[in-house]
Amino acid sequence: QVQLVESGGGLVQAGGSLRLSCAASGLTFSPNAMGWFRQAPGKEREFVAAIIWSSAFTIYADSVKGRFTISRDNAKNTEYLQMDSLKPEDAAVYYCAASISRRIYAYTSKDRYDYWGQGTQVTVSS
């Protein structure tokens, strides 16, 4: 079975940093793309960042551009999200996602992705 496992969440002060990891297992081939979404209480799940697997081309939400960096380890089928200069509004459950098949949906859309992790909590205190 395909499984995505996130790690690295926790509590950090505003202005601090966290590094999230997402390891994908059970994939026969490399994913088309992997991404990160987040969901704060009372809000919809929103796009954070994505990386095209073959090219490592990256896409970021405007709210995190310049502060977050997404990367991947091709050999390990693992993606990372380096989060710097964290703000209280960044607090949310962060979900890893993987796209393994052709999709008409944009990489910024939840509908693009086939598999999801269980989520990891990021708390930012001020």
Short mmCIF file of C-alpha atoms in Angstrom, two decimals, residues 4-115:
data_model
loop_
_atom_site.label_atom_id
_atom_site.label_comp_id
_atom_site.label_asym_id
_atom_site.label_seq_id
_atom_site.Cartn_x
_atom_site.Cartn_y
_atom_site.Cartn_z
CA LEU A 4 2.83 9.02 3.26
CA VAL A 5 4.27 9.77 6.68
CA GLU A 6 4.91 13.33 7.84
CA SER A 7 7.23 14.31 10.63
CA GLY A 8 8.90 17.40 12.05
CA GLY A 9 5.97 19.37 13.36
CA GLY A 10 6.01 20.97 16.76
CA LEU A 11 5.95 24.19 18.72
CA VAL A 12 8.10 27.12 17.69
CA GLN A 13 8.22 30.80 18.55
CA ALA A 14 7.36 33.41 15.96
CA GLY A 15 10.39 34.07 13.80
CA GLY A 16 11.70 30.56 14.33
CA SER A 17 12.10 27.64 11.96
CA LEU A 18 10.88 24.10 11.47
CA ARG A 19 11.68 21.46 8.89
CA LEU A 20 8.94 19.04 7.89
CA SER A 21 9.57 15.73 6.18
CA CYS A 22 7.27 13.44 4.23
CA ALA A 23 8.37 9.95 3.27
CA ALA A 24 6.42 8.10 0.60
CA SER A 25 6.46 4.31 0.55
CA GLY A 26 4.81 1.69 -1.63
CA LEU A 27 5.23 3.65 -4.87
CA THR A 28 6.17 1.60 -7.92
CA PHE A 29 7.45 4.70 -9.69
CA SER A 30 8.46 8.16 -8.64
CA PRO A 31 5.49 10.47 -8.08
CA ASN A 32 4.54 13.11 -10.59
CA ALA A 33 4.67 15.68 -7.82
CA MET A 34 4.50 16.06 -4.09
CA GLY A 35 3.14 18.96 -2.14
CA TRP A 36 2.20 20.44 1.18
CA PHE A 37 -1.18 21.74 2.27
CA ARG A 38 -2.24 23.14 5.62
CA GLN A 39 -5.47 23.52 7.50
CA ALA A 40 -6.06 25.82 10.43
CA PRO A 41 -9.08 25.47 12.74
CA GLY A 42 -12.25 26.69 11.06
CA LYS A 43 -10.56 27.14 7.69
CA GLU A 44 -10.35 25.21 4.45
CA ARG A 45 -7.29 23.18 3.59
CA GLU A 46 -5.03 25.45 1.56
CA PHE A 47 -2.09 25.00 -0.74
CA VAL A 48 1.37 25.75 0.64
CA ALA A 49 3.98 24.42 -1.78
CA ALA A 50 4.58 21.75 -4.41
CA ILE A 51 7.52 20.24 -6.22
CA ILE A 52 7.51 18.58 -9.64
CA TRP A 53 9.43 15.38 -9.04
CA SER A 54 11.38 14.96 -12.25
CA SER A 55 12.49 18.57 -12.64
CA ALA A 56 12.39 19.75 -9.01
CA PHE A 57 10.48 22.81 -10.18
CA THR A 58 8.76 24.42 -7.21
CA ILE A 59 5.52 26.30 -6.67
CA TYR A 60 4.64 28.36 -3.60
CA ALA A 61 1.61 30.06 -2.19
CA ASP A 62 2.10 33.82 -2.05
CA SER A 63 1.69 33.75 1.72
CA VAL A 64 4.82 31.64 2.21
CA LYS A 65 6.98 32.68 -0.73
CA GLY A 66 10.41 33.76 0.40
CA ARG A 67 10.02 32.09 3.79
CA PHE A 68 9.37 28.42 2.98
CA THR A 69 11.45 26.14 0.79
CA ILE A 70 10.26 22.81 -0.59
CA SER A 71 12.77 20.20 -1.71
CA ARG A 72 12.96 16.50 -2.44
CA ASP A 73 15.29 13.54 -2.15
CA ASN A 74 14.64 11.61 -5.34
CA ALA A 75 16.30 8.41 -4.14
CA LYS A 76 14.26 8.31 -0.93
CA ASN A 77 10.90 9.48 -2.32
CA THR A 78 10.92 12.06 0.42
CA GLU A 79 9.93 15.71 0.33
CA TYR A 80 10.84 18.41 2.80
CA LEU A 81 9.44 21.77 3.78
CA GLN A 82 11.89 24.15 5.39
CA MET A 83 9.87 26.83 7.16
CA ASP A 84 11.70 29.97 8.23
CA SER A 85 10.49 33.24 9.74
CA LEU A 86 7.38 31.51 11.01
CA LYS A 87 4.37 33.63 11.85
CA PRO A 88 1.41 32.87 14.11
CA GLU A 89 -0.78 32.66 11.02
CA ASP A 90 1.33 29.73 9.82
CA ALA A 91 -0.01 27.58 12.65
CA ALA A 92 -1.98 24.68 11.21
CA VAL A 93 -1.97 20.97 10.58
CA TYR A 94 0.34 20.42 7.63
CA TYR A 95 -0.47 17.61 5.22
CA CYS A 96 1.82 15.92 2.76
CA ALA A 97 0.33 14.94 -0.60
CA ALA A 98 1.50 12.92 -3.60
CA SER A 99 0.32 12.91 -7.20
CA ILE A 100 0.99 9.64 -9.03
CA SER A 101 -1.26 9.83 -12.09
CA ARG A 102 -2.21 12.27 -14.80
CA ARG A 103 -4.52 15.02 -13.63
CA ILE A 104 -6.18 17.96 -15.27
CA TYR A 105 -6.04 19.82 -11.97
CA ALA A 106 -3.35 22.33 -11.12
CA TYR A 107 -0.62 21.48 -8.65
CA THR A 108 -2.13 24.06 -6.32
CA SER A 109 -5.42 22.14 -6.18
CA LYS A 110 -6.21 19.45 -3.60
CA ASP A 111 -7.84 17.44 -6.39
CA ARG A 112 -4.49 16.95 -8.08
CA TYR A 113 -3.25 14.58 -5.43
CA ASP A 114 -3.91 10.87 -4.98
CA TYR A 115 -2.49 10.19 -1.54
#
